[in-house]
Amino acid sequence: GSGFDCDVFIHRGAGAYEAGEETALIESLEGKRAQPRIKPPFPAVSGLYNCPTAVNNVETLCNVPFIIAKGVDWFAGIGPEKNTGPKLYCVSGHVRKPGVFEASMDVTLRQLIFDYAGGMRDGRTLKAVIPGGSSTPVMLPDQIDVQASFDAIAKAGSMLGSAAIMALDDTTCMVWLAKNLLYFYRHESCGKCTPCREGADWLLKLLTRIEAGEGRMKDIELLLDVCKNIAGKTLCPFGDAEVAPVVSTIKHFRAEYEAHVREGRCTIPADWRAKEPLVAHH
């Protein structure tokens, strides 16, 4: 009875990871391939069908009714300064109780992993944490007492991103982890940008060679060199995303890469090495 009408249309996507980028999403809505547009113009100027378009995350829209009903001060009073409001955290990986948890951004990574998600399974120890989805740099166990907020995680050297937290235990081979994630990124690259399209393939080939015990020491530096030729050289952040697992695992676990080359095999005992995929392979 307010006289205001709001029409909601739901469009099913084609399953493209790239459609998470705002302009690729708009292209997909228009019935085209989910590929990013050159910006400017930005969607707020020329978006869906060349009309001004606001693109928001579902989680953002879910907060709007609460802000309207409870007020701005209520929303601003939840969590640390500039990182306010409730937040949804998806905790997965080698934890006892994986799931989606709602908390303020005052919560720490340690609390999310060990209190909310029940800690590491099978009595294993925490080896690394991916704090914001596979496109964010890994963090070490001595860094998890940090607030799970955008600013705090950035200050710690990573990104909160989508708040998809992956906890990895000591059975995880970091070379295998990088290879597993690059398999996903190679498949999901839309192919529009040469550095991303070709770079992902080269990274996967190099990682596969090292993980199989056929790598050379110079392959480690070659991996980093390929990453330098991808990051910052694509139309959308996908290129930066695909190099994050490689750069950060080499930074923190270079010894594992070197051991693969030197020993010609993975040095983690085969009888308890984690091998289930962390991302779904198509």
CSV table of C-alpha atoms in Angstrom, one decimal:
chain,number,residue,atom,x,y,z
A,1,GLY,CA,0.0,0.0,0.0
A,2,SER,CA,3.0,2.4,-0.2
A,3,GLY,CA,2.5,3.1,-3.8
A,4,PHE,CA,6.1,1.9,-4.5
A,5,ASP,CA,6.7,-1.1,-6.8
A,6,CYS,CA,9.9,-3.1,-6.9
A,7,ASP,CA,10.1,-5.8,-9.6
A,8,VAL,CA,12.7,-8.5,-8.9
A,9,PHE,CA,14.0,-10.7,-11.8
A,10,ILE,CA,16.2,-13.7,-11.2
A,11,HIS,CA,18.6,-14.7,-14.0
A,12,ARG,CA,20.4,-18.0,-13.9
A,13,GLY,CA,24.0,-17.7,-14.9
A,14,ALA,CA,26.0,-20.2,-16.9
A,15,GLY,CA,28.3,-21.1,-14.0
A,16,ALA,CA,31.1,-18.8,-15.0
A,17,TYR,CA,33.4,-17.7,-12.1
A,18,GLU,CA,34.3,-14.7,-14.2
A,19,ALA,CA,30.7,-13.4,-13.9
A,20,GLY,CA,31.6,-12.3,-10.4
A,21,GLU,CA,33.3,-9.3,-12.0
A,22,GLU,CA,30.7,-6.6,-12.3
A,23,THR,CA,31.0,-5.8,-16.0
A,24,ALA,CA,31.3,-9.5,-16.9
A,25,LEU,CA,28.1,-10.0,-14.9
A,26,ILE,CA,26.4,-7.3,-16.9
A,27,GLU,CA,27.6,-8.9,-20.2
A,28,SER,CA,26.1,-12.2,-19.0
A,29,LEU,CA,22.8,-10.6,-18.1
A,30,GLU,CA,22.7,-9.2,-21.7
A,31,GLY,CA,23.0,-12.8,-23.0
A,32,LYS,CA,26.7,-12.5,-24.0
A,33,ARG,CA,29.8,-14.3,-22.8
A,34,ALA,CA,30.8,-13.3,-19.3
A,35,GLN,CA,33.9,-11.3,-20.2
A,36,PRO,CA,34.9,-8.0,-18.6
A,37,ARG,CA,34.4,-4.6,-20.3
A,38,ILE,CA,37.0,-1.9,-20.7
A,39,LYS,CA,36.5,0.7,-18.0
A,40,PRO,CA,35.7,3.6,-18.1
A,41,PRO,CA,32.8,3.9,-18.7
A,42,PHE,CA,31.9,2.4,-15.3
A,43,PRO,CA,28.6,0.7,-14.7
A,44,ALA,CA,27.2,3.7,-12.8
A,45,VAL,CA,27.5,5.6,-16.0
A,46,SER,CA,26.9,3.0,-18.6
A,47,GLY,CA,25.9,-0.5,-17.4
A,48,LEU,CA,23.1,-2.9,-18.2
A,49,TYR,CA,21.8,-2.1,-21.7
A,50,ASN,CA,24.0,1.1,-21.6
A,51,CYS,CA,21.9,2.4,-18.7
A,52,PRO,CA,23.3,3.6,-15.3
A,53,THR,CA,23.6,0.5,-13.2
A,54,ALA,CA,24.4,-0.1,-9.5
A,55,VAL,CA,26.0,-3.5,-9.0
A,56,ASN,CA,25.9,-4.8,-5.4
A,57,ASN,CA,26.8,-8.0,-3.6
A,58,VAL,CA,23.9,-10.0,-2.2
A,59,GLU,CA,25.3,-9.7,1.3
A,60,THR,CA,25.3,-5.9,1.0
A,61,LEU,CA,21.6,-5.9,-0.1
A,62,CYS,CA,20.7,-8.2,2.8
A,63,ASN,CA,22.0,-5.5,5.3
A,64,VAL,CA,19.7,-2.8,3.9
A,65,PRO,CA,16.5,-3.8,5.7
A,66,PHE,CA,18.3,-4.0,9.0
A,67,ILE,CA,19.8,-0.5,8.5
A,68,ILE,CA,16.3,0.9,7.6
A,69,ALA,CA,14.6,-0.8,10.5
A,70,LYS,CA,17.3,-0.3,13.2
A,71,GLY,CA,19.1,2.8,12.0
A,72,VAL,CA,22.6,3.8,10.9
A,73,ASP,CA,23.9,4.1,14.5
A,74,TRP,CA,22.9,0.4,15.2
A,75,PHE,CA,24.8,-0.8,12.1
A,76,ALA,CA,27.8,1.4,12.8
A,77,GLY,CA,28.0,0.1,16.4
A,78,ILE,CA,28.8,-3.4,15.3
A,79,GLY,CA,32.4,-4.2,14.7
A,80,PRO,CA,35.6,-2.0,14.5
A,81,GLU,CA,35.7,1.4,12.9
A,82,LYS,CA,35.3,1.5,9.1
A,83,ASN,CA,34.5,-2.3,9.2
A,84,THR,CA,31.0,-2.2,10.7
A,85,GLY,CA,28.0,-4.4,10.5
A,86,PRO,CA,27.4,-8.1,10.7
A,87,LYS,CA,29.6,-10.3,8.4
A,88,LEU,CA,29.1,-13.8,7.0
A,89,TYR,CA,32.2,-16.0,7.2
A,90,CYS,CA,32.5,-19.3,5.3
A,91,VAL,CA,35.0,-21.6,7.1
A,92,SER,CA,36.1,-24.7,5.2
A,93,GLY,CA,39.1,-26.9,4.8
A,94,HIS,CA,40.4,-29.2,7.5
A,95,VAL,CA,38.1,-28.1,10.3
A,96,ARG,CA,35.8,-30.2,12.4
A,97,LYS,CA,32.6,-28.1,11.7
A,98,PRO,CA,32.8,-26.3,8.4
A,99,GLY,CA,30.0,-23.9,7.8
A,100,VAL,CA,28.9,-20.3,7.4
A,101,PHE,CA,29.0,-18.2,10.5
A,102,GLU,CA,27.7,-14.7,11.2
A,103,ALA,CA,29.8,-12.4,13.5
A,104,SER,CA,31.0,-8.9,13.8
A,105,MET,CA,34.4,-8.1,12.3
A,106,ASP,CA,35.8,-7.9,15.8
A,107,VAL,CA,36.1,-11.6,15.6
A,108,THR,CA,39.6,-13.0,15.0
A,109,LEU,CA,40.7,-15.7,12.5
A,110,ARG,CA,41.6,-17.9,15.5
A,111,GLN,CA,38.1,-17.6,17.0
A,112,LEU,CA,36.5,-18.5,13.6
A,113,ILE,CA,38.7,-21.5,13.1
A,114,PHE,CA,38.9,-22.9,16.6
A,115,ASP,CA,35.7,-21.7,18.3
A,116,TYR,CA,33.1,-21.4,15.6
A,117,ALA,CA,34.4,-24.2,13.3
A,118,GLY,CA,35.6,-26.5,16.1
A,119,GLY,CA,39.3,-26.5,15.4
A,120,MET,CA,41.4,-28.8,13.3
A,121,ARG,CA,40.1,-32.3,12.6
A,122,ASP,CA,41.8,-35.6,13.5
A,123,GLY,CA,44.1,-33.9,16.0
A,124,ARG,CA,46.2,-32.3,13.2
A,125,THR,CA,47.9,-28.9,13.5
A,126,LEU,CA,47.2,-25.7,11.6
A,127,LYS,CA,49.7,-25.1,8.8
A,128,ALA,CA,48.2,-22.2,6.8
A,129,VAL,CA,45.1,-20.1,6.4
A,130,ILE,CA,43.6,-18.7,3.2
A,131,PRO,CA,41.5,-15.8,4.7
A,132,GLY,CA,39.4,-14.6,1.8
A,133,GLY,CA,39.0,-17.1,-0.9
A,134,SER,CA,41.6,-18.8,-3.1
A,135,SER,CA,42.6,-15.5,-4.7
A,136,THR,CA,44.1,-14.1,-1.4
A,137,PRO,CA,47.6,-14.7,-0.1
A,138,VAL,CA,48.0,-17.4,2.5
A,139,MET,CA,48.6,-16.5,6.2
A,140,LEU,CA,50.6,-18.5,8.8
A,141,PRO,CA,49.4,-19.8,12.2
A,142,ASP,CA,51.3,-17.1,14.0
A,143,GLN,CA,49.1,-14.5,12.2
A,144,ILE,CA,45.6,-15.7,13.1
A,145,ASP,CA,45.1,-13.6,16.2
A,146,VAL,CA,44.2,-10.7,13.9
A,147,GLN,CA,40.7,-9.4,13.5
A,148,ALA,CA,38.9,-10.9,10.5
A,149,SER,CA,38.2,-7.4,9.1
A,150,PHE,CA,39.1,-5.9,5.8
A,151,ASP,CA,41.6,-3.4,7.2
A,152,ALA,CA,43.2,-5.8,9.7
A,153,ILE,CA,43.7,-8.6,7.2
A,154,ALA,CA,45.1,-6.1,4.7
A,155,LYS,CA,47.5,-4.9,7.3
A,156,ALA,CA,48.6,-8.4,7.9
A,157,GLY,CA,49.5,-8.8,4.2
A,158,SER,CA,46.5,-10.6,2.8
A,159,MET,CA,42.8,-9.7,2.0
A,160,LEU,CA,39.5,-10.6,3.6
A,161,GLY,CA,37.9,-10.8,0.1
A,162,SER,CA,34.8,-12.9,0.1
A,163,ALA,CA,35.5,-14.0,3.7
A,164,ALA,CA,35.8,-17.6,2.4
A,165,ILE,CA,38.3,-18.9,5.0
A,166,MET,CA,40.2,-22.1,4.2
A,167,ALA,CA,42.1,-23.7,7.1
A,168,LEU,CA,44.9,-26.1,6.0
A,169,ASP,CA,46.5,-28.6,8.3
A,170,ASP,CA,50.0,-30.1,8.3
A,171,THR,CA,49.0,-32.8,5.8
A,172,THR,CA,48.7,-30.2,3.0
A,173,CYS,CA,51.4,-30.1,0.4
A,174,MET,CA,51.7,-26.4,-0.6
A,175,VAL,CA,52.9,-27.2,-4.1
A,176,TRP,CA,49.9,-29.5,-4.6
A,177,LEU,CA,47.7,-26.7,-3.2
A,178,ALA,CA,49.0,-24.2,-5.7
A,179,LYS,CA,48.6,-26.7,-8.6
A,180,ASN,CA,45.0,-27.5,-7.4
A,181,LEU,CA,44.0,-23.9,-7.4
A,182,LEU,CA,45.7,-23.2,-10.8
A,183,TYR,CA,43.7,-26.0,-12.3
A,184,PHE,CA,40.6,-24.1,-11.3
A,185,TYR,CA,41.8,-20.7,-12.5
A,186,ARG,CA,43.0,-22.0,-15.9
A,187,HIS,CA,39.5,-23.5,-16.4
A,188,GLU,CA,37.7,-20.4,-15.3
A,189,SER,CA,39.7,-17.8,-17.2
A,190,CYS,CA,37.3,-16.2,-19.7
A,191,GLY,CA,40.3,-16.0,-22.2
A,192,LYS,CA,39.9,-12.4,-23.1
A,193,CYS,CA,43.3,-11.2,-21.8
A,194,THR,CA,46.4,-13.0,-23.1
A,195,PRO,CA,48.5,-12.7,-19.9
A,196,CYS,CA,45.7,-14.4,-17.9
A,197,ARG,CA,44.7,-17.0,-20.5
A,198,GLU,CA,48.2,-18.1,-21.5
A,199,GLY,CA,49.8,-17.4,-18.1
A,200,ALA,CA,47.4,-19.7,-16.2
A,201,ASP,CA,48.3,-22.6,-18.6
A,202,TRP,CA,52.0,-22.0,-18.1
A,203,LEU,CA,51.7,-21.8,-14.3
A,204,LEU,CA,49.8,-25.1,-14.2
A,205,LYS,CA,52.3,-26.8,-16.4
A,206,LEU,CA,55.2,-25.7,-14.2
A,207,LEU,CA,53.4,-26.6,-11.0
A,208,THR,CA,52.5,-30.0,-12.4
A,209,ARG,CA,56.1,-30.7,-13.3
A,210,ILE,CA,57.4,-29.7,-9.9
A,211,GLU,CA,54.7,-31.6,-8.0
A,212,ALA,CA,55.4,-34.7,-10.1
A,213,GLY,CA,59.1,-34.6,-9.0
A,214,GLU,CA,60.4,-33.5,-12.5
A,215,GLY,CA,61.0,-29.9,-11.8
A,216,ARG,CA,64.2,-27.9,-11.8
A,217,MET,CA,65.3,-25.3,-9.3
A,218,LYS,CA,65.1,-22.5,-11.9
A,219,ASP,CA,61.4,-23.4,-12.3
A,220,ILE,CA,60.6,-21.7,-9.0
A,221,GLU,CA,62.0,-18.4,-10.3
A,222,LEU,CA,60.3,-19.0,-13.6
A,223,LEU,CA,57.0,-19.3,-11.8
A,224,LEU,CA,57.5,-15.9,-10.1
A,225,ASP,CA,58.5,-14.4,-13.5
A,226,VAL,CA,55.4,-15.7,-15.1
A,227,CYS,CA,53.3,-14.2,-12.3
A,228,LYS,CA,54.9,-10.8,-12.8
A,229,ASN,CA,53.8,-10.9,-16.4
A,230,ILE,CA,50.2,-11.6,-15.3
A,231,ALA,CA,49.5,-9.4,-12.3
A,232,GLY,CA,48.3,-5.9,-13.1
A,233,LYS,CA,48.2,-6.6,-16.8
A,234,THR,CA,44.6,-7.8,-17.3
A,235,LEU,CA,41.2,-6.0,-17.7
A,236,CYS,CA,39.9,-7.4,-14.5
A,237,PRO,CA,41.4,-8.6,-11.2
A,238,PHE,CA,41.2,-12.3,-12.3
A,239,GLY,CA,44.9,-12.2,-13.3
A,240,ASP,CA,45.9,-11.0,-9.9
A,241,ALA,CA,43.7,-13.7,-8.4
A,242,GLU,CA,45.3,-16.6,-10.2
A,243,VAL,CA,48.9,-15.6,-9.2
A,244,ALA,CA,48.1,-15.2,-5.5
A,245,PRO,CA,48.4,-18.9,-4.6
A,246,VAL,CA,51.7,-19.3,-6.4
A,247,VAL,CA,53.4,-16.1,-5.1
A,248,SER,CA,52.2,-16.5,-1.5
A,249,THR,CA,53.0,-20.3,-1.2
A,250,ILE,CA,56.5,-19.7,-2.6
A,251,LYS,CA,57.0,-16.8,-0.2
A,252,HIS,CA,56.1,-18.8,2.9
A,253,PHE,CA,56.9,-22.3,1.8
A,254,ARG,CA,59.7,-22.0,-0.7
A,255,ALA,CA,61.5,-24.9,1.1
A,256,GLU,CA,58.7,-27.3,0.1
A,257,TYR,CA,59.1,-26.3,-3.6
A,258,GLU,CA,62.9,-26.8,-3.3
A,259,ALA,CA,62.4,-30.2,-1.6
A,260,HIS,CA,60.2,-31.3,-4.4
A,261,VAL,CA,62.9,-30.5,-6.9
A,262,ARG,CA,65.8,-31.8,-4.8
A,263,GLU,CA,64.1,-35.1,-3.7
A,264,GLY,CA,62.1,-35.6,-6.9
A,265,ARG,CA,58.9,-36.1,-4.8
A,266,CYS,CA,56.7,-34.6,-2.2
A,267,THR,CA,58.3,-34.8,1.3
A,268,ILE,CA,55.0,-35.1,3.2
A,269,PRO,CA,54.5,-38.8,4.0
A,270,ALA,CA,52.1,-40.3,1.4
A,271,ASP,CA,50.0,-42.2,4.0
A,272,TRP,CA,48.7,-39.0,5.5
A,273,ARG,CA,49.0,-36.5,2.7
A,274,ALA,CA,45.9,-34.5,2.0
A,275,LYS,CA,44.7,-35.2,-1.5
A,276,GLU,CA,41.0,-34.2,-1.6
A,277,PRO,CA,40.5,-31.1,-3.8
A,278,LEU,CA,39.8,-27.8,-2.1
A,279,VAL,CA,37.9,-26.5,-5.2
A,280,ALA,CA,35.6,-28.4,-7.4
A,281,HIS,CA,37.1,-29.6,-10.7
A,282,HIS,CA,35.0,-29.5,-13.8
